[in-house]
Amino acid sequence: MYLKNNIRRLLVYRQCLLKLKELGFEVIYSYNLGREASVSPEQVRKDFSKFGIKGKRKAGYEIDHLLEALDIIFKKDKDQNVILVGMGNIGKALSNYKGFAQHKIVICAAFDIDPSKQTKSYKIPVYPVEDISRIVKMYHVKIAIIAVPKPAAQEVCNRLIASGIQGIINFSPTNLKHPKNIFINNIDLANEMESLIYFTLNQ
Amino acid sequence: MYLKNNIRRLLVYRQCLLKLKELGFEVIYSYNLGREASVSPEQVRKDFSKFGIKGKRKAGYEIDHLLEALDIIFKKDKDQNVILVGMGNIGKALSNYKGFAQHKIVICAAFDIDPSKQTKSYKIPVYPVEDISRIVKMYHVKIAIIAVPKPAAQEVCNRLIASGIQGIINFSPTNLKHPKNIFINNIDLANEMESLIYFTLNQ
DNA sequence: TACATTTTGTTACTATTTTCACAATAAATT
DNA sequence: AATTTATTGTGAAAATAGTAACAAAATGTA
Ligand SMILES: NC(=O)c1ccc[n+]([C@@H]2O[C@H](COP(=O)([O-])OP(=O)(O)OC[C@H]3O[C@@H](n4cnc5c(N)ncnc54)[C@H](O)[C@@H]3O)[C@@H](O)[C@H]2O)c1
Ligand SMILES: NC(=O)c1ccc[n+]([C@@H]2O[C@H](COP(=O)([O-])OP(=O)(O)OC[C@H]3O[C@@H](n4cnc5c(N)ncnc54)[C@H](O)[C@@H]3O)[C@@H](O)[C@H]2O)c1
């Protein structure tokens, strides 16, 4: 079953629901949430329906109930440890970001090849790359972020996979070779800009 | 016509082609490129076909010809000026990045509400937000990047649109309200991590 | 030149996603 | 209690995307 867009939308709904809750709402209708998330009301209902999340006819959905259901889907009962490789521009930005905490995402360690980055002056400890395997095992880490220059990315990827990492966010603008049981989410910021430019300029 | 995935794949092909060219290839077959881009050969051919890009039966595609065709599709004949609002963690990372140049993307100015950021010590000039409209008009800027905290994002978005911006990359984790002729590409890094975690943990 | 081989380009097919339509039902109103 | 109204949940229809199959074309070979 192909659920990619579905999952992405659920995550958007989650953020909208937190916002709406903060604004004092306790119950929402599919069209409220749809308006907030830029999605059609039918799509909202179908997305919830696919995961067996129920509302009440005429009375909409209880926000707290939705958030609980989403927490179960996304396993938000405990923190998810993540490691970061490459303490450069992007790596530093990510390691400084406080917003991951409320998603229960914790960057528990970072790694860099440059000894001058391996200090305790960052918010998270920065180790040499040789320590990846040890730390991954120690903290049962499944997810890693690659934020190294393009020429180093494949080598880092291989090392991560050999250490037991199962999912990778890759910021380097290159398509990494990997076994098909490993998930890779490429975030290519230049391509994101280009595609925005394309759609903007072609009306 | 819904071309979103198509366009994204073309951008991936572009990066693969540049790499393959660097490795000395002059001609590639759909399966070479497909392997490099993690896409089926049929999909590669279909994508090109949709944009009228032709190869030669039995002789594949000339890399230079493909790159030229892609340059036309993505209007790479001249630099594309882009502005950046918010000179914090993400803003600084983006403004330091040298890789945009080879995509002909130029961050020509940045803006921040904090006077201490409005210095000439960054690689690009940082102005107060009141100057957005003036600079946008002066440089004919169509595209902006929002890298401000969530609570400021909508207000910044409104100002950008009022100044004539037509496309926005939004790093703040919120769904911006906007007229439908404006394109918004939301890059929500926490959600990207969450969706990777979802797919990784659900096998 | 005829024949075999390879690879594109496209059409037909399949799968998935989104939209539409409306019955079911809960709440509100008379 | 009956009626009206609003909203969900879902099955059917439409749109989109991706896969497979294969004829057409280019190249190589006997
Ligand atoms: N900065 C941006 O805004 C931006 C935008 C788009 C894409 N990217 C991509 O993101 C990646 C990181 O970009 P950046 O600007 O942070 O780069 P950067 O050069 O600032 O940082 C890279 C870091 O990786 C470390 N490193 C190099 N080789 C390593 C290895 N083998 N193992 C471990 N660490 C290693 C370096 O010491 C450095 O600290 C790059 O691939 C870049 O193309 C960055
Ligand atoms: N840093 C990350 O890794 C990361 C990860 C995910 C999401 N984000 C999101 O990206 C956005 C930026 O994150 P950051 O870490 O760079 O934040 P930051 O706090 O480091 O920087 C924000 C910058 O915006 C400026 N600013 C505030 N209000 C403004 C206004 N009204 N007009 C112009 N400038 C204004 C501030 O002065 C500051 O320089 C946030 O919305 C954040 O949620 C960041």
mmCIF file of N, CA, C and O and ligand atoms in Angstrom, chain A residues 93-94 97 100, chain B residues 85-90 112-114 117 129 147-150 152 155-156 171-173 189, ligand 2:
data_model
loop_
_atom_site.group_PDB
_atom_site.id
_atom_site.type_symbol
_atom_site.label_atom_id
_atom_site.label_comp_id
_atom_site.label_asym_id
_atom_site.label_seq_id
_atom_site.Cartn_x
_atom_site.Cartn_y
_atom_site.Cartn_z
ATOM 1 N N ALA A 93 23.057 24.089 12.353
ATOM 2 C CA ALA A 93 21.683 24.607 12.411
ATOM 3 C C ALA A 93 20.753 23.560 13.026
ATOM 4 O O ALA A 93 19.967 23.866 13.926
ATOM 5 N N LEU A 94 20.875 22.319 12.569
ATOM 6 C CA LEU A 94 20.001 21.260 13.078
ATOM 7 C C LEU A 94 20.263 21.006 14.567
ATOM 8 O O LEU A 94 19.334 20.822 15.347
ATOM 9 N N TYR A 97 18.603 23.434 16.879
ATOM 10 C CA TYR A 97 17.156 23.610 16.771
ATOM 11 C C TYR A 97 16.424 22.993 17.950
ATOM 12 O O TYR A 97 16.580 21.817 18.249
ATOM 13 N N PHE A 100 12.776 20.172 17.561
ATOM 14 C CA PHE A 100 12.670 18.716 17.425
ATOM 15 C C PHE A 100 12.121 18.069 18.695
ATOM 16 O O PHE A 100 11.459 17.039 18.630
ATOM 17 N N VAL B 85 14.564 35.729 4.212
ATOM 18 C CA VAL B 85 14.110 36.471 5.391
ATOM 19 C C VAL B 85 14.355 35.625 6.634
ATOM 20 O O VAL B 85 13.839 34.501 6.740
ATOM 21 N N GLY B 86 15.148 36.164 7.549
ATOM 22 C CA GLY B 86 15.502 35.443 8.772
ATOM 23 C C GLY B 86 16.933 34.954 8.729
ATOM 24 O O GLY B 86 17.241 33.966 8.064
ATOM 25 N N MET B 87 17.817 35.658 9.422
ATOM 26 C CA MET B 87 19.242 35.326 9.385
ATOM 27 C C MET B 87 19.634 34.569 10.655
ATOM 28 O O MET B 87 20.607 34.914 11.314
ATOM 29 N N GLY B 88 18.859 33.549 10.995
ATOM 30 C CA GLY B 88 19.182 32.724 12.158
ATOM 31 C C GLY B 88 19.975 31.499 11.728
ATOM 32 O O GLY B 88 20.775 31.570 10.788
ATOM 33 N N ASN B 89 19.745 30.388 12.397
ATOM 34 C CA ASN B 89 20.488 29.157 12.102
ATOM 35 C C ASN B 89 20.368 28.730 10.651
ATOM 36 O O ASN B 89 21.363 28.575 9.949
ATOM 37 N N ILE B 90 19.146 28.558 10.203
ATOM 38 C CA ILE B 90 18.921 28.098 8.836
ATOM 39 C C ILE B 90 19.338 29.164 7.833
ATOM 40 O O ILE B 90 20.003 28.881 6.839
ATOM 41 N N ASP B 112 16.316 40.834 8.240
ATOM 42 C CA ASP B 112 16.101 40.355 9.605
ATOM 43 C C ASP B 112 15.560 41.502 10.437
ATOM 44 O O ASP B 112 15.850 42.673 10.185
ATOM 45 N N ILE B 113 14.754 41.138 11.424
ATOM 46 C CA ILE B 113 14.163 42.146 12.291
ATOM 47 C C ILE B 113 15.162 42.603 13.356
ATOM 48 O O ILE B 113 15.025 43.688 13.916
ATOM 49 N N ASP B 114 16.153 41.771 13.590
ATOM 50 C CA ASP B 114 17.129 42.041 14.638
ATOM 51 C C ASP B 114 18.248 42.933 14.093
ATOM 52 O O ASP B 114 19.007 42.515 13.214
ATOM 53 N N LYS B 117 21.787 41.729 13.408
ATOM 54 C CA LYS B 117 22.066 40.878 12.235
ATOM 55 C C LYS B 117 22.257 41.705 10.967
ATOM 56 O O LYS B 117 22.702 41.192 9.949
ATOM 57 N N VAL B 129 13.521 44.508 7.613
ATOM 58 C CA VAL B 129 12.408 43.989 6.809
ATOM 59 C C VAL B 129 11.629 45.071 6.080
ATOM 60 O O VAL B 129 10.975 44.802 5.066
ATOM 61 N N ALA B 147 12.766 31.973 6.715
ATOM 62 C CA ALA B 147 13.499 31.210 7.741
ATOM 63 C C ALA B 147 13.406 31.961 9.065
ATOM 64 O O ALA B 147 14.406 32.180 9.743
ATOM 65 N N VAL B 148 12.191 32.358 9.388
ATOM 66 C CA VAL B 148 11.938 33.076 10.655
ATOM 67 C C VAL B 148 11.173 32.135 11.588
ATOM 68 O O VAL B 148 10.630 31.120 11.148
ATOM 69 N N PRO B 149 11.114 32.470 12.876
ATOM 70 C CA PRO B 149 10.366 31.613 13.792
ATOM 71 C C PRO B 149 8.895 31.534 13.395
ATOM 72 O O PRO B 149 8.335 32.482 12.817
ATOM 73 N N LYS B 150 8.275 30.425 13.753
ATOM 74 C CA LYS B 150 6.882 30.158 13.388
ATOM 75 C C LYS B 150 5.941 31.341 13.626
ATOM 76 O O LYS B 150 5.169 31.694 12.725
ATOM 77 N N ALA B 152 6.325 34.420 13.472
ATOM 78 C CA ALA B 152 6.521 35.567 12.581
ATOM 79 C C ALA B 152 6.244 35.225 11.118
ATOM 80 O O ALA B 152 6.167 36.121 10.269
ATOM 81 N N GLU B 155 3.133 36.784 9.013
ATOM 82 C CA GLU B 155 3.308 38.231 8.806
ATOM 83 C C GLU B 155 4.370 38.487 7.722
ATOM 84 O O GLU B 155 4.170 39.317 6.827
ATOM 85 N N VAL B 156 5.468 37.736 7.791
ATOM 86 C CA VAL B 156 6.518 37.879 6.784
ATOM 87 C C VAL B 156 5.968 37.482 5.419
ATOM 88 O O VAL B 156 6.191 38.166 4.411
ATOM 89 N N PHE B 171 10.512 27.450 5.572
ATOM 90 C CA PHE B 171 11.121 26.502 6.516
ATOM 91 C C PHE B 171 10.401 26.480 7.856
ATOM 92 O O PHE B 171 10.709 25.636 8.700
ATOM 93 N N SER B 172 9.496 27.416 8.089
ATOM 94 C CA SER B 172 8.832 27.420 9.392
ATOM 95 C C SER B 172 7.724 26.382 9.391
ATOM 96 O O SER B 172 7.044 26.190 8.380
ATOM 97 N N PRO B 173 7.550 25.675 10.494
ATOM 98 C CA PRO B 173 6.617 24.550 10.506
ATOM 99 C C PRO B 173 5.176 24.998 10.648
ATOM 100 O O PRO B 173 4.512 24.716 11.636
ATOM 101 N N LEU B 189 11.391 20.292 8.255
ATOM 102 C CA LEU B 189 12.435 19.293 8.523
ATOM 103 C C LEU B 189 12.018 18.298 9.597
ATOM 104 O O LEU B 189 12.322 17.108 9.490
HETATM 105 N N1 LIG E 2 17.333 25.350 12.682
HETATM 106 C C1 LIG E 2 16.809 24.212 12.250
HETATM 107 O O1 LIG E 2 17.494 23.214 12.099
HETATM 108 C C2 LIG E 2 15.350 24.115 11.946
HETATM 109 C C3 LIG E 2 14.779 22.858 11.779
HETATM 110 C C4 LIG E 2 13.420 22.764 11.460
HETATM 111 C C5 LIG E 2 12.682 23.921 11.320
HETATM 112 N N2 LIG E 2 13.250 25.119 11.497
HETATM 113 C C6 LIG E 2 12.419 26.297 11.336
HETATM 114 O O2 LIG E 2 13.085 27.247 10.537
HETATM 115 C C7 LIG E 2 12.793 28.559 11.003
HETATM 116 C C8 LIG E 2 14.090 29.240 11.339
HETATM 117 O O3 LIG E 2 14.795 28.464 12.280
HETATM 118 P P1 LIG E 2 16.140 28.965 12.908
HETATM 119 O O4 LIG E 2 16.651 27.868 13.747
HETATM 120 O O5 LIG E 2 17.013 29.504 11.819
HETATM 121 O O6 LIG E 2 15.602 30.147 13.846
HETATM 122 P P2 LIG E 2 16.447 31.289 14.564
HETATM 123 O O7 LIG E 2 15.694 31.675 15.761
HETATM 124 O O8 LIG E 2 17.867 30.861 14.674
HETATM 125 O O9 LIG E 2 16.424 32.482 13.524
HETATM 126 C C9 LIG E 2 15.291 33.213 13.215
HETATM 127 C C10 LIG E 2 15.740 34.559 12.689
HETATM 128 O O10 LIG E 2 14.598 35.282 12.244
HETATM 129 C C11 LIG E 2 14.672 36.601 12.724
HETATM 130 N N3 LIG E 2 13.305 37.139 12.823
HETATM 131 C C12 LIG E 2 12.408 36.952 13.804
HETATM 132 N N4 LIG E 2 11.256 37.573 13.506
HETATM 133 C C13 LIG E 2 11.434 38.162 12.309
HETATM 134 C C14 LIG E 2 10.605 38.970 11.481
HETATM 135 N N5 LIG E 2 9.361 39.230 11.803
HETATM 136 N N6 LIG E 2 11.130 39.414 10.333
HETATM 137 C C15 LIG E 2 12.387 39.116 9.987
HETATM 138 N N7 LIG E 2 13.228 38.388 10.730
HETATM 139 C C16 LIG E 2 12.731 37.899 11.877
HETATM 140 C C17 LIG E 2 15.396 36.518 14.051
HETATM 141 O O11 LIG E 2 16.003 37.756 14.365
HETATM 142 C C18 LIG E 2 16.418 35.433 13.762
HETATM 143 O O12 LIG E 2 17.605 35.970 13.233
HETATM 144 C C19 LIG E 2 11.914 28.398 12.225
HETATM 145 O O13 LIG E 2 10.581 28.583 11.845
HETATM 146 C C20 LIG E 2 12.147 26.971 12.633
HETATM 147 O O14 LIG E 2 11.001 26.439 13.251
HETATM 148 C C21 LIG E 2 14.568 25.244 11.802
#
